[in-house]
């Protein structure tokens, strides 16, 4: 593993931070000492989520979070992904934007990957936010584990994908502030689809083994 | 992990067994005591590959291997995948057919996933072989490690996908005969694409970290 940049003190904004995934990540970053901003369409709901996390987290509307945060994580539902990001091009310009959205469908047989015109949620974000440094990461972390107060370490590697080396290095470092997690470079943005889609397999695995499965890479 | 069926003594046939991936798997199954049949379009090349493996491996044309083996692994190049399997519908009828083919393209930026009309190589196999029990597995094992005589354990989980529980259980058991490997259920065949495509990410990871990365699942 190479040396990664220093990220301590960076303010982390989480769009769609009232969902379980966003709230779970917010909680872990707040526990690691980062200033955390929870974003939502509704400032009141954002503040509620921030209060439930504590550790100094604050809530605000998505646009205010996008403007204030140093690094912005996109954890909105896939349904509203394109529409939400389209309104935030300006406040997100120049920033590292970390997409962790998994475009999945569900039916009686479980989860499956949805087709995405741009190839993946992350590539859609890059298309809608041409002035931002889009990175894909945090797809496989279990919200249940992130939110569980008795889980002090989360045992998995976060695959970090992107075409901007400085940005992926920064997000690898950010992933690694979560106790137990290692941020690992996972390839270019054009290979993000399968990482997002693999979440469907993890859901099947969790069902079969009654687990909260994570991915570790061997030999690195 | 649940109890898996007994697979010792089963004859393993490997179509396209003269390639590195096929030869590597053949070597590990032969080392584990399985009768192994290497298949190729050319019986002479198949026999050469079998001789290089030793441990009782034999070579033959693909059709003869398909007819004789108990379980058949498909390790042909993606280019010839559909054409080769189309000719083998009869000898493969009723058998467990394990597809490990990764439809990938390569350019200056590395590997990327190719689109597959049927969704994935495994789904293509299922479409072409409606009388077989198609399972997807062995996508991420490094041929280099499988073939390396000083590597006595291969440190990874083999994700096994399919819609026939008895067949996936059998292939999980088969994967687990390779020292170091654990066979893990990985979902239905409709979720095979991302497992195949993830090989592109592993290639990027191997390049970045100078490794032979494998995948392990945590919490199961």
PDB file of N, CA and C in Angstrom, chain A residues 14 17-31 38 48-55 141-154 178 212:
ATOM      1  N   UNK A  14     -22.720  14.671   3.528  1.00  0.00           N
ATOM      2  CA  UNK A  14     -23.376  13.453   3.026  1.00  0.00           C
ATOM      3  C   UNK A  14     -24.758  13.805   2.498  1.00  0.00           C
ATOM      4  N   UNK A  17     -28.230  11.999   3.557  1.00  0.00           N
ATOM      5  CA  UNK A  17     -27.658  11.477   4.793  1.00  0.00           C
ATOM      6  C   UNK A  17     -28.679  11.012   5.805  1.00  0.00           C
ATOM      7  N   UNK A  18     -29.961  11.097   5.438  1.00  0.00           N
ATOM      8  CA  UNK A  18     -30.987  10.615   6.361  1.00  0.00           C
ATOM      9  C   UNK A  18     -31.319   9.140   6.141  1.00  0.00           C
ATOM     10  N   UNK A  19     -30.826   8.570   5.041  1.00  0.00           N
ATOM     11  CA  UNK A  19     -30.996   7.122   4.830  1.00  0.00           C
ATOM     12  C   UNK A  19     -30.012   6.353   5.690  1.00  0.00           C
ATOM     13  N   UNK A  20     -30.211   5.042   5.763  1.00  0.00           N
ATOM     14  CA  UNK A  20     -29.375   4.237   6.661  1.00  0.00           C
ATOM     15  C   UNK A  20     -27.902   4.262   6.251  1.00  0.00           C
ATOM     16  N   UNK A  21     -27.635   4.157   4.951  1.00  0.00           N
ATOM     17  CA  UNK A  21     -26.253   4.109   4.479  1.00  0.00           C
ATOM     18  C   UNK A  21     -25.552   5.436   4.796  1.00  0.00           C
ATOM     19  N   UNK A  22     -26.220   6.536   4.462  1.00  0.00           N
ATOM     20  CA  UNK A  22     -25.644   7.849   4.709  1.00  0.00           C
ATOM     21  C   UNK A  22     -25.443   8.105   6.191  1.00  0.00           C
ATOM     22  N   UNK A  23     -26.443   7.736   6.976  1.00  0.00           N
ATOM     23  CA  UNK A  23     -26.368   7.964   8.417  1.00  0.00           C
ATOM     24  C   UNK A  23     -25.255   7.118   9.036  1.00  0.00           C
ATOM     25  N   UNK A  24     -25.143   5.886   8.535  1.00  0.00           N
ATOM     26  CA  UNK A  24     -24.093   5.006   9.044  1.00  0.00           C
ATOM     27  C   UNK A  24     -22.708   5.557   8.755  1.00  0.00           C
ATOM     28  N   UNK A  25     -22.491   6.023   7.539  1.00  0.00           N
ATOM     29  CA  UNK A  25     -21.184   6.614   7.201  1.00  0.00           C
ATOM     30  C   UNK A  25     -20.950   7.873   8.024  1.00  0.00           C
ATOM     31  N   UNK A  26     -21.989   8.704   8.143  1.00  0.00           N
ATOM     32  CA  UNK A  26     -21.869   9.935   8.926  1.00  0.00           C
ATOM     33  C   UNK A  26     -21.433   9.618  10.351  1.00  0.00           C
ATOM     34  N   UNK A  27     -22.046   8.599  10.904  1.00  0.00           N
ATOM     35  CA  UNK A  27     -21.724   8.224  12.289  1.00  0.00           C
ATOM     36  C   UNK A  27     -20.263   7.846  12.426  1.00  0.00           C
ATOM     37  N   UNK A  28     -19.767   7.029  11.484  1.00  0.00           N
ATOM     38  CA  UNK A  28     -18.377   6.573  11.597  1.00  0.00           C
ATOM     39  C   UNK A  28     -17.385   7.720  11.384  1.00  0.00           C
ATOM     40  N   UNK A  29     -17.684   8.634  10.449  1.00  0.00           N
ATOM     41  CA  UNK A  29     -16.771   9.765  10.239  1.00  0.00           C
ATOM     42  C   UNK A  29     -16.802  10.707  11.443  1.00  0.00           C
ATOM     43  N   UNK A  30     -17.979  10.903  12.009  1.00  0.00           N
ATOM     44  CA  UNK A  30     -18.077  11.752  13.201  1.00  0.00           C
ATOM     45  C   UNK A  30     -17.302  11.124  14.358  1.00  0.00           C
ATOM     46  N   UNK A  31     -17.438   9.796  14.513  1.00  0.00           N
ATOM     47  CA  UNK A  31     -16.695   9.104  15.575  1.00  0.00           C
ATOM     48  C   UNK A  31     -15.191   9.241  15.377  1.00  0.00           C
ATOM     49  N   UNK A  38     -24.915  16.473   7.514  1.00  0.00           N
ATOM     50  CA  UNK A  38     -25.939  15.601   6.927  1.00  0.00           C
ATOM     51  C   UNK A  38     -26.818  16.439   6.016  1.00  0.00           C
ATOM     52  N   UNK A  48     -32.643  16.250  12.378  1.00  0.00           N
ATOM     53  CA  UNK A  48     -33.025  15.075  13.192  1.00  0.00           C
ATOM     54  C   UNK A  48     -32.000  13.955  13.076  1.00  0.00           C
ATOM     55  N   UNK A  49     -31.609  13.672  11.815  1.00  0.00           N
ATOM     56  CA  UNK A  49     -30.627  12.607  11.602  1.00  0.00           C
ATOM     57  C   UNK A  49     -29.309  12.973  12.281  1.00  0.00           C
ATOM     58  N   UNK A  50     -28.903  14.248  12.164  1.00  0.00           N
ATOM     59  CA  UNK A  50     -27.660  14.700  12.792  1.00  0.00           C
ATOM     60  C   UNK A  50     -27.731  14.541  14.312  1.00  0.00           C
ATOM     61  N   UNK A  51     -28.883  14.874  14.866  1.00  0.00           N
ATOM     62  CA  UNK A  51     -29.043  14.741  16.323  1.00  0.00           C
ATOM     63  C   UNK A  51     -28.931  13.276  16.750  1.00  0.00           C
ATOM     64  N   UNK A  52     -29.464  12.359  15.910  1.00  0.00           N
ATOM     65  CA  UNK A  52     -29.420  10.937  16.271  1.00  0.00           C
ATOM     66  C   UNK A  52     -27.985  10.418  16.227  1.00  0.00           C
ATOM     67  N   UNK A  53     -27.130  11.086  15.468  1.00  0.00           N
ATOM     68  CA  UNK A  53     -25.721  10.678  15.359  1.00  0.00           C
ATOM     69  C   UNK A  53     -24.877  11.313  16.457  1.00  0.00           C
ATOM     70  N   UNK A  54     -25.187  12.572  16.744  1.00  0.00           N
ATOM     71  CA  UNK A  54     -24.386  13.273  17.759  1.00  0.00           C
ATOM     72  C   UNK A  54     -22.967  13.515  17.296  1.00  0.00           C
ATOM     73  N   UNK A  55     -22.036  13.571  18.249  1.00  0.00           N
ATOM     74  CA  UNK A  55     -20.610  13.771  17.925  1.00  0.00           C
ATOM     75  C   UNK A  55     -20.374  14.998  17.038  1.00  0.00           C
ATOM     76  N   UNK A 141     -20.376  -1.384   2.251  1.00  0.00           N
ATOM     77  CA  UNK A 141     -20.416  -1.316   3.709  1.00  0.00           C
ATOM     78  C   UNK A 141     -21.849  -1.500   4.188  1.00  0.00           C
ATOM     79  N   UNK A 142     -22.015  -2.331   5.188  1.00  0.00           N
ATOM     80  CA  UNK A 142     -23.338  -2.624   5.721  1.00  0.00           C
ATOM     81  C   UNK A 142     -23.804  -1.492   6.621  1.00  0.00           C
ATOM     82  N   UNK A 143     -24.930  -0.890   6.264  1.00  0.00           N
ATOM     83  CA  UNK A 143     -25.480   0.179   7.103  1.00  0.00           C
ATOM     84  C   UNK A 143     -25.764  -0.341   8.506  1.00  0.00           C
ATOM     85  N   UNK A 144     -26.202  -1.595   8.579  1.00  0.00           N
ATOM     86  CA  UNK A 144     -26.507  -2.186   9.892  1.00  0.00           C
ATOM     87  C   UNK A 144     -25.269  -2.165  10.783  1.00  0.00           C
ATOM     88  N   UNK A 145     -24.124  -2.572  10.211  1.00  0.00           N
ATOM     89  CA  UNK A 145     -22.901  -2.589  11.017  1.00  0.00           C
ATOM     90  C   UNK A 145     -22.432  -1.175  11.343  1.00  0.00           C
ATOM     91  N   UNK A 146     -22.515  -0.272  10.359  1.00  0.00           N
ATOM     92  CA  UNK A 146     -22.073   1.108  10.592  1.00  0.00           C
ATOM     93  C   UNK A 146     -22.846   1.752  11.731  1.00  0.00           C
ATOM     94  N   UNK A 147     -24.133   1.395  11.832  1.00  0.00           N
ATOM     95  CA  UNK A 147     -24.998   2.037  12.822  1.00  0.00           C
ATOM     96  C   UNK A 147     -25.006   1.311  14.161  1.00  0.00           C
ATOM     97  N   UNK A 148     -24.445   0.111  14.203  1.00  0.00           N
ATOM     98  CA  UNK A 148     -24.522  -0.697  15.427  1.00  0.00           C
ATOM     99  C   UNK A 148     -23.512  -0.206  16.462  1.00  0.00           C
ATOM    100  N   UNK A 149     -23.991   0.257  17.603  1.00  0.00           N
ATOM    101  CA  UNK A 149     -23.067   0.806  18.611  1.00  0.00           C
ATOM    102  C   UNK A 149     -22.129  -0.243  19.200  1.00  0.00           C
ATOM    103  N   UNK A 150     -22.465  -1.521  19.115  1.00  0.00           N
ATOM    104  CA  UNK A 150     -21.552  -2.530  19.691  1.00  0.00           C
ATOM    105  C   UNK A 150     -20.501  -2.985  18.674  1.00  0.00           C
ATOM    106  N   UNK A 151     -20.639  -2.585  17.412  1.00  0.00           N
ATOM    107  CA  UNK A 151     -19.627  -2.937  16.403  1.00  0.00           C
ATOM    108  C   UNK A 151     -18.559  -1.857  16.411  1.00  0.00           C
ATOM    109  N   UNK A 152     -17.385  -2.174  16.973  1.00  0.00           N
ATOM    110  CA  UNK A 152     -16.361  -1.126  17.011  1.00  0.00           C
ATOM    111  C   UNK A 152     -15.417  -1.183  15.812  1.00  0.00           C
ATOM    112  N   UNK A 153     -15.414  -2.296  15.096  1.00  0.00           N
ATOM    113  CA  UNK A 153     -14.605  -2.397  13.879  1.00  0.00           C
ATOM    114  C   UNK A 153     -15.438  -2.999  12.760  1.00  0.00           C
ATOM    115  N   UNK A 154     -15.331  -2.432  11.567  1.00  0.00           N
ATOM    116  CA  UNK A 154     -16.051  -2.946  10.410  1.00  0.00           C
ATOM    117  C   UNK A 154     -15.025  -3.654   9.532  1.00  0.00           C
ATOM    118  N   UNK A 178     -12.328   4.867   9.134  1.00  0.00           N
ATOM    119  CA  UNK A 178     -13.349   4.040   9.786  1.00  0.00           C
ATOM    120  C   UNK A 178     -12.646   2.817  10.363  1.00  0.00           C
ATOM    121  N   UNK A 212     -23.616 -10.261   7.547  1.00  0.00           N
ATOM    122  CA  UNK A 212     -23.437  -8.935   6.945  1.00  0.00           C
ATOM    123  C   UNK A 212     -22.099  -8.992   6.225  1.00  0.00           C
TER     124      UNK A 212
END
